[in-house]
mmCIF file of C-alpha atoms and ligand atoms in Angstrom:
data_model
loop_
_atom_site.group_PDB
_atom_site.id
_atom_site.type_symbol
_atom_site.label_atom_id
_atom_site.label_comp_id
_atom_site.label_asym_id
_atom_site.label_seq_id
_atom_site.Cartn_x
_atom_site.Cartn_y
_atom_site.Cartn_z
ATOM 1 C CA UNK A 1433 -4.432 -33.026 -21.951
ATOM 2 C CA UNK A 1434 -5.492 -32.974 -18.312
ATOM 3 C CA UNK A 1435 -2.667 -31.749 -16.125
ATOM 4 C CA UNK A 1436 -1.951 -33.902 -13.136
ATOM 5 C CA UNK A 1437 0.846 -31.919 -11.498
ATOM 6 C CA UNK A 1438 1.674 -28.301 -10.822
ATOM 7 C CA UNK A 1439 4.903 -26.680 -9.661
ATOM 8 C CA UNK A 1440 4.781 -24.279 -6.714
ATOM 9 C CA UNK A 1441 7.734 -21.894 -6.247
ATOM 10 C CA UNK A 1442 7.380 -20.646 -2.693
ATOM 11 C CA UNK A 1443 9.542 -18.008 -1.090
ATOM 12 C CA UNK A 1444 11.048 -19.316 2.123
ATOM 13 C CA UNK A 1445 12.541 -17.251 4.913
ATOM 14 C CA UNK A 1446 13.621 -18.554 8.274
ATOM 15 C CA UNK A 1447 14.776 -15.686 10.491
ATOM 16 C CA UNK A 1448 16.565 -18.103 12.820
ATOM 17 C CA UNK A 1449 18.880 -19.139 9.960
ATOM 18 C CA UNK A 1450 19.970 -15.529 9.459
ATOM 19 C CA UNK A 1451 19.978 -15.950 5.679
ATOM 20 C CA UNK A 1452 18.120 -14.177 2.885
ATOM 21 C CA UNK A 1453 14.775 -15.345 1.477
ATOM 22 C CA UNK A 1454 15.131 -18.094 -1.127
ATOM 23 C CA UNK A 1455 12.702 -19.956 -3.386
ATOM 24 C CA UNK A 1456 11.836 -23.590 -2.866
ATOM 25 C CA UNK A 1457 10.079 -25.661 -5.526
ATOM 26 C CA UNK A 1458 7.408 -28.256 -4.868
ATOM 27 C CA UNK A 1459 5.719 -30.434 -7.489
ATOM 28 C CA UNK A 1460 2.296 -31.474 -6.250
ATOM 29 C CA UNK A 1461 -0.829 -33.180 -7.637
ATOM 30 C CA UNK A 1462 -3.181 -30.825 -9.487
ATOM 31 C CA UNK A 1463 -6.941 -30.675 -9.946
ATOM 32 C CA UNK A 1464 -8.667 -27.947 -11.909
ATOM 33 C CA UNK A 1465 -10.778 -26.930 -8.899
ATOM 34 C CA UNK A 1466 -7.765 -26.214 -6.673
ATOM 35 C CA UNK A 1467 -7.113 -22.749 -5.287
ATOM 36 C CA UNK A 1468 -3.601 -21.606 -4.369
ATOM 37 C CA UNK A 1469 -4.330 -22.169 -0.676
ATOM 38 C CA UNK A 1470 -5.177 -25.822 -1.450
ATOM 39 C CA UNK A 1471 -1.703 -26.177 -2.958
ATOM 40 C CA UNK A 1472 -0.020 -24.609 0.067
ATOM 41 C CA UNK A 1473 -2.015 -26.847 2.396
ATOM 42 C CA UNK A 1474 -1.074 -29.917 0.340
ATOM 43 C CA UNK A 1475 2.599 -28.990 0.692
ATOM 44 C CA UNK A 1476 2.191 -28.407 4.430
ATOM 45 C CA UNK A 1477 0.278 -31.655 5.006
ATOM 46 C CA UNK A 1478 2.134 -34.025 2.682
ATOM 47 C CA UNK A 1479 5.518 -32.609 1.663
ATOM 48 C CA UNK A 1480 6.995 -30.025 4.007
ATOM 49 C CA UNK A 1481 5.387 -29.298 7.399
ATOM 50 C CA UNK A 1482 7.847 -26.460 8.009
ATOM 51 C CA UNK A 1483 6.191 -24.213 5.401
ATOM 52 C CA UNK A 1484 4.551 -21.338 7.300
ATOM 53 C CA UNK A 1485 1.581 -19.270 6.115
ATOM 54 C CA UNK A 1486 -1.675 -17.837 7.483
ATOM 55 C CA UNK A 1487 -5.234 -18.784 6.686
ATOM 56 C CA UNK A 1488 -8.453 -19.364 8.567
ATOM 57 C CA UNK A 1489 -11.860 -19.146 6.878
ATOM 58 C CA UNK A 1490 -11.024 -20.405 3.362
ATOM 59 C CA UNK A 1491 -13.907 -18.314 2.017
ATOM 60 C CA UNK A 1492 -12.646 -14.751 1.542
ATOM 61 C CA UNK A 1493 -13.867 -13.423 4.869
ATOM 62 C CA UNK A 1494 -11.068 -13.472 7.440
ATOM 63 C CA UNK A 1495 -8.510 -11.714 5.215
ATOM 64 C CA UNK A 1496 -5.558 -13.670 6.578
ATOM 65 C CA UNK A 1497 -4.401 -15.672 3.536
ATOM 66 C CA UNK A 1498 -3.047 -12.867 1.360
ATOM 67 C CA UNK A 1499 0.167 -13.417 -0.589
ATOM 68 C CA UNK A 1500 1.790 -12.262 -3.807
ATOM 69 C CA UNK A 1501 0.801 -14.902 -6.369
ATOM 70 C CA UNK A 1502 2.688 -14.676 -9.650
ATOM 71 C CA UNK A 1503 3.573 -11.102 -8.752
ATOM 72 C CA UNK A 1504 0.141 -9.830 -7.737
ATOM 73 C CA UNK A 1505 -1.369 -9.524 -4.243
ATOM 74 C CA UNK A 1506 -4.248 -11.985 -3.961
ATOM 75 C CA UNK A 1507 -6.244 -13.972 -1.433
ATOM 76 C CA UNK A 1508 -4.813 -17.471 -1.866
ATOM 77 C CA UNK A 1509 -8.179 -18.998 -0.883
ATOM 78 C CA UNK A 1510 -9.936 -17.140 -3.682
ATOM 79 C CA UNK A 1511 -7.397 -17.641 -6.466
ATOM 80 C CA UNK A 1512 -7.811 -20.671 -8.709
ATOM 81 C CA UNK A 1513 -4.531 -22.169 -9.833
ATOM 82 C CA UNK A 1514 -5.989 -22.548 -13.325
ATOM 83 C CA UNK A 1515 -6.375 -18.753 -13.512
ATOM 84 C CA UNK A 1516 -2.781 -17.865 -12.625
ATOM 85 C CA UNK A 1517 -0.366 -20.633 -13.439
ATOM 86 C CA UNK A 1518 1.804 -20.396 -16.478
ATOM 87 C CA UNK A 1519 4.401 -23.060 -15.944
ATOM 88 C CA UNK A 1520 4.562 -22.536 -12.179
ATOM 89 C CA UNK A 1521 2.717 -20.837 -9.347
ATOM 90 C CA UNK A 1522 5.045 -18.429 -7.574
ATOM 91 C CA UNK A 1523 3.939 -17.523 -4.056
ATOM 92 C CA UNK A 1524 5.687 -14.816 -2.046
ATOM 93 C CA UNK A 1525 4.847 -12.874 1.118
ATOM 94 C CA UNK A 1526 2.890 -9.655 0.591
ATOM 95 C CA UNK A 1527 5.181 -6.866 -0.620
ATOM 96 C CA UNK A 1528 5.888 -3.789 1.503
ATOM 97 C CA UNK A 1529 5.708 -5.618 4.857
ATOM 98 C CA UNK A 1530 8.526 -7.057 6.997
ATOM 99 C CA UNK A 1531 8.636 -10.861 6.712
ATOM 100 C CA UNK A 1532 8.338 -12.794 9.960
ATOM 101 C CA UNK A 1533 8.674 -16.264 8.452
ATOM 102 C CA UNK A 1534 8.066 -17.728 4.974
ATOM 103 C CA UNK A 1535 4.732 -16.184 3.847
ATOM 104 C CA UNK A 1536 3.862 -14.604 7.196
ATOM 105 C CA UNK A 1537 4.371 -10.840 7.379
ATOM 106 C CA UNK A 1538 4.227 -8.368 10.254
ATOM 107 C CA UNK A 1539 0.965 -6.348 10.315
ATOM 108 C CA UNK A 1540 1.651 -4.415 13.536
ATOM 109 C CA UNK A 1541 2.280 -1.169 11.681
ATOM 110 C CA UNK A 1542 -1.069 -1.478 9.912
ATOM 111 C CA UNK A 1543 -2.880 -2.203 13.154
ATOM 112 C CA UNK A 1544 -1.457 0.982 14.674
ATOM 113 C CA UNK A 1545 -2.591 2.964 11.633
ATOM 114 C CA UNK A 1546 -6.022 1.408 11.810
ATOM 115 C CA UNK A 1547 -6.329 2.301 15.496
ATOM 116 C CA UNK A 1548 -5.371 5.905 14.666
ATOM 117 C CA UNK A 1549 -8.608 6.364 12.670
ATOM 118 C CA UNK A 1550 -10.856 4.890 15.424
ATOM 119 C CA UNK A 1551 -12.511 2.234 13.202
ATOM 120 C CA UNK A 1552 -15.620 1.982 15.330
ATOM 121 C CA UNK A 1553 -18.596 4.148 16.227
ATOM 122 C CA UNK A 1554 -17.518 7.054 18.412
ATOM 123 C CA UNK A 1555 -20.083 8.939 20.461
ATOM 124 C CA UNK A 1556 -19.697 11.745 22.926
ATOM 125 C CA UNK A 1557 -22.797 10.498 24.718
ATOM 126 C CA UNK A 1558 -24.458 7.129 24.179
ATOM 127 C CA UNK A 1559 -27.621 8.420 25.797
ATOM 128 C CA UNK A 1560 -30.341 5.891 26.562
ATOM 129 C CA UNK A 1561 -28.881 2.463 25.715
ATOM 130 C CA UNK A 1562 -32.268 0.795 26.030
ATOM 131 C CA UNK A 1563 -33.316 2.677 22.911
ATOM 132 C CA UNK A 1564 -32.442 1.674 19.326
ATOM 133 C CA UNK A 1565 -30.094 3.730 17.157
ATOM 134 C CA UNK A 1566 -32.065 3.018 14.005
ATOM 135 C CA UNK A 1567 -30.299 2.450 10.686
ATOM 136 C CA UNK A 1568 -32.463 2.643 7.588
ATOM 137 C CA UNK A 1569 -31.444 0.849 4.381
ATOM 138 C CA UNK A 1570 -30.355 4.145 2.838
ATOM 139 C CA UNK A 1571 -28.167 4.839 5.910
ATOM 140 C CA UNK A 1572 -26.411 1.484 5.477
ATOM 141 C CA UNK A 1573 -26.054 2.026 1.738
ATOM 142 C CA UNK A 1574 -23.982 5.158 2.428
ATOM 143 C CA UNK A 1575 -21.125 3.075 3.907
ATOM 144 C CA UNK A 1576 -21.896 -0.455 2.685
ATOM 145 C CA UNK A 1577 -19.041 -0.501 0.155
ATOM 146 C CA UNK A 1578 -16.332 0.504 2.658
ATOM 147 C CA UNK A 1579 -17.761 -1.823 5.310
ATOM 148 C CA UNK A 1580 -16.871 -4.798 3.101
ATOM 149 C CA UNK A 1581 -13.158 -4.338 3.910
ATOM 150 C CA UNK A 1582 -11.662 -7.482 5.487
ATOM 151 C CA UNK A 1583 -8.265 -5.975 6.409
ATOM 152 C CA UNK A 1584 -6.461 -8.389 4.091
ATOM 153 C CA UNK A 1585 -3.683 -5.874 3.339
ATOM 154 C CA UNK A 1586 -3.581 -6.595 -0.381
ATOM 155 C CA UNK A 1587 -4.101 -2.863 -0.987
ATOM 156 C CA UNK A 1588 -0.976 -1.998 1.028
ATOM 157 C CA UNK A 1589 1.052 -4.604 -0.848
ATOM 158 C CA UNK A 1590 -0.066 -3.059 -4.153
ATOM 159 C CA UNK A 1591 0.391 0.599 -3.146
ATOM 160 C CA UNK A 1592 3.631 2.156 -4.478
ATOM 161 C CA UNK A 1593 3.189 5.172 -2.196
ATOM 162 C CA UNK A 1594 3.099 2.957 0.910
ATOM 163 C CA UNK A 1595 6.061 1.049 -0.523
ATOM 164 C CA UNK A 1596 8.178 4.193 -0.727
ATOM 165 C CA UNK A 1597 6.649 6.093 2.239
ATOM 166 C CA UNK A 1598 5.771 3.528 4.922
ATOM 167 C CA UNK A 1599 4.438 6.248 7.224
ATOM 168 C CA UNK A 1600 1.449 6.746 4.837
ATOM 169 C CA UNK A 1601 -1.754 5.785 6.669
ATOM 170 C CA UNK A 1602 -2.719 3.798 3.584
ATOM 171 C CA UNK A 1603 -5.775 2.574 1.707
ATOM 172 C CA UNK A 1604 -7.661 0.238 4.080
ATOM 173 C CA UNK A 1605 -7.390 2.466 7.148
ATOM 174 C CA UNK A 1606 -8.623 5.408 5.070
ATOM 175 C CA UNK A 1607 -11.535 3.446 3.607
ATOM 176 C CA UNK A 1608 -12.587 2.357 7.078
ATOM 177 C CA UNK A 1609 -12.334 5.937 8.327
ATOM 178 C CA UNK A 1610 -14.789 6.927 5.600
ATOM 179 C CA UNK A 1611 -17.038 4.000 6.539
ATOM 180 C CA UNK A 1612 -17.448 5.349 10.089
ATOM 181 C CA UNK A 1613 -17.585 9.000 9.021
ATOM 182 C CA UNK A 1614 -20.629 8.087 6.921
ATOM 183 C CA UNK A 1615 -22.389 6.313 9.780
ATOM 184 C CA UNK A 1616 -25.292 8.412 11.087
ATOM 185 C CA UNK A 1617 -24.696 7.040 14.622
ATOM 186 C CA UNK A 1618 -21.071 8.217 14.719
ATOM 187 C CA UNK A 1619 -19.735 11.468 16.182
ATOM 188 C CA UNK A 1620 -16.029 10.948 15.520
ATOM 189 C CA UNK A 1621 -15.820 12.325 11.981
ATOM 190 C CA UNK A 1622 -14.049 15.538 12.924
ATOM 191 C CA UNK A 1623 -11.227 13.761 14.779
ATOM 192 C CA UNK A 1624 -10.783 11.244 11.948
ATOM 193 C CA UNK A 1625 -10.541 13.992 9.347
ATOM 194 C CA UNK A 1626 -8.050 15.852 11.543
ATOM 195 C CA UNK A 1627 -5.877 12.702 11.741
ATOM 196 C CA UNK A 1628 -6.125 12.090 7.980
ATOM 197 C CA UNK A 1629 -5.455 15.719 7.089
ATOM 198 C CA UNK A 1630 -1.780 15.352 8.064
ATOM 199 C CA UNK A 1631 1.541 14.713 6.358
ATOM 200 C CA UNK A 1632 1.121 10.970 6.841
ATOM 201 C CA UNK A 1633 -2.550 10.995 5.893
ATOM 202 C CA UNK A 1634 -4.613 11.082 2.722
ATOM 203 C CA UNK A 1635 -2.566 13.729 0.919
ATOM 204 C CA UNK A 1636 0.247 11.224 0.394
ATOM 205 C CA UNK A 1637 -2.030 9.341 -2.002
ATOM 206 C CA UNK A 1638 -1.252 10.137 -5.645
ATOM 207 C CA UNK A 1639 -4.283 8.185 -6.918
ATOM 208 C CA UNK A 1640 -2.336 5.373 -8.575
ATOM 209 C CA UNK A 1641 -5.393 3.200 -7.975
ATOM 210 C CA UNK A 1642 -3.665 -0.190 -7.668
ATOM 211 C CA UNK A 1643 -5.279 -0.616 -4.244
ATOM 212 C CA UNK A 1644 -8.698 -0.709 -5.865
ATOM 213 C CA UNK A 1645 -7.512 -3.021 -8.655
ATOM 214 C CA UNK A 1646 -6.368 -5.739 -6.223
ATOM 215 C CA UNK A 1647 -9.134 -5.349 -3.609
ATOM 216 C CA UNK A 1648 -10.996 -8.686 -3.476
ATOM 217 C CA UNK A 1649 -14.106 -7.028 -2.028
ATOM 218 C CA UNK A 1650 -14.499 -4.062 -4.412
ATOM 219 C CA UNK A 1651 -14.105 -1.610 -1.539
ATOM 220 C CA UNK A 1652 -12.432 0.890 -3.907
ATOM 221 C CA UNK A 1653 -10.122 2.504 -1.346
ATOM 222 C CA UNK A 1654 -8.677 4.845 -3.994
ATOM 223 C CA UNK A 1655 -12.090 6.471 -4.428
ATOM 224 C CA UNK A 1656 -12.576 6.548 -0.659
ATOM 225 C CA UNK A 1657 -9.331 8.510 -0.241
ATOM 226 C CA UNK A 1658 -10.340 11.049 -2.897
ATOM 227 C CA UNK A 1659 -13.689 11.491 -1.081
ATOM 228 C CA UNK A 1660 -11.822 12.026 2.183
ATOM 229 C CA UNK A 1661 -9.631 14.661 0.510
ATOM 230 C CA UNK A 1662 -12.804 16.518 -0.450
ATOM 231 C CA UNK A 1663 -14.283 16.156 3.055
ATOM 232 C CA UNK A 1664 -11.029 17.277 4.692
ATOM 233 C CA UNK A 1665 -10.935 20.330 2.434
ATOM 234 C CA UNK A 1666 -14.538 21.153 3.303
ATOM 235 C CA UNK A 1667 -13.733 20.744 7.000
ATOM 236 C CA UNK A 1668 -10.773 23.095 6.632
ATOM 237 C CA UNK A 1669 -12.863 25.719 4.816
ATOM 238 C CA UNK A 1670 -15.670 25.406 7.344
ATOM 239 C CA UNK A 1671 -13.262 25.900 10.224
ATOM 240 C CA UNK A 1672 -11.816 28.958 8.484
ATOM 241 C CA UNK A 1673 -15.198 30.521 7.792
ATOM 242 C CA UNK A 1674 -17.110 29.190 10.811
ATOM 243 C CA UNK A 1675 -14.680 28.601 13.677
ATOM 244 C CA UNK A 1676 -16.065 26.052 16.151
ATOM 245 C CA UNK A 1677 -18.256 24.194 13.625
ATOM 246 C CA UNK A 1678 -17.967 20.387 13.516
ATOM 247 C CA UNK A 1679 -17.378 18.450 10.270
ATOM 248 C CA UNK A 1680 -20.761 16.783 10.247
HETATM 249 FE FE1 FES B 295 -9.871 -16.295 5.096
HETATM 250 FE FE2 FES B 295 -8.625 -16.514 2.724
HETATM 251 S S1 FES B 295 -8.555 -17.883 4.389
HETATM 252 S S2 FES B 295 -9.798 -14.842 3.461
#
């Protein structure tokens, strides 16, 4: 039998009402090629314009449409309803973040953590800017996997360590730190490792690995953090044995 309707259970929270989050049910038309974001947009456009959620690209690039779908952090634009719905599609804001309204959560804390690892190329001296800083294919390959991160925050929603210790710098910021530490044009590796080699840094990670399970881009932040632990240890040993040496 071809289904023609699907039930969405969406968590609603309106801070101005002062109440607690509650679920609201919507029964909407269903097609087998619908993703969860299509359902949310149908509700917004045809049923309830007050429903609030983020999205932009609709193609897994901007990272803004993340939500917990049937209990797991997912990009709603990349999740087919047919793959997740068993009776109903339950959509909630990403876990471990303060809710601003309905499915919209507050990412400010993440943005501060991201800034703390300088997620860009750092150079002491840019030298002659008319000249190319050549990247060979093998140079790019060294950080290609981490560079795929779209800052969607699914890894933070899945991470039990971040859930219990919100000061933890977390998976995406760490993966992006590794991305720039592996860039041959960068000179900021030592400062990034110093920041990550702290009580709120990589050592909080207990290698649960859920971050890598939910990552829609196969960035594998859990592996990136273990690599950073090795690099931070090497940096520490080098500084002990060769004071004044840099980490690169
Ligand atoms: Fe951009 Fe989903 S809408 S990643």
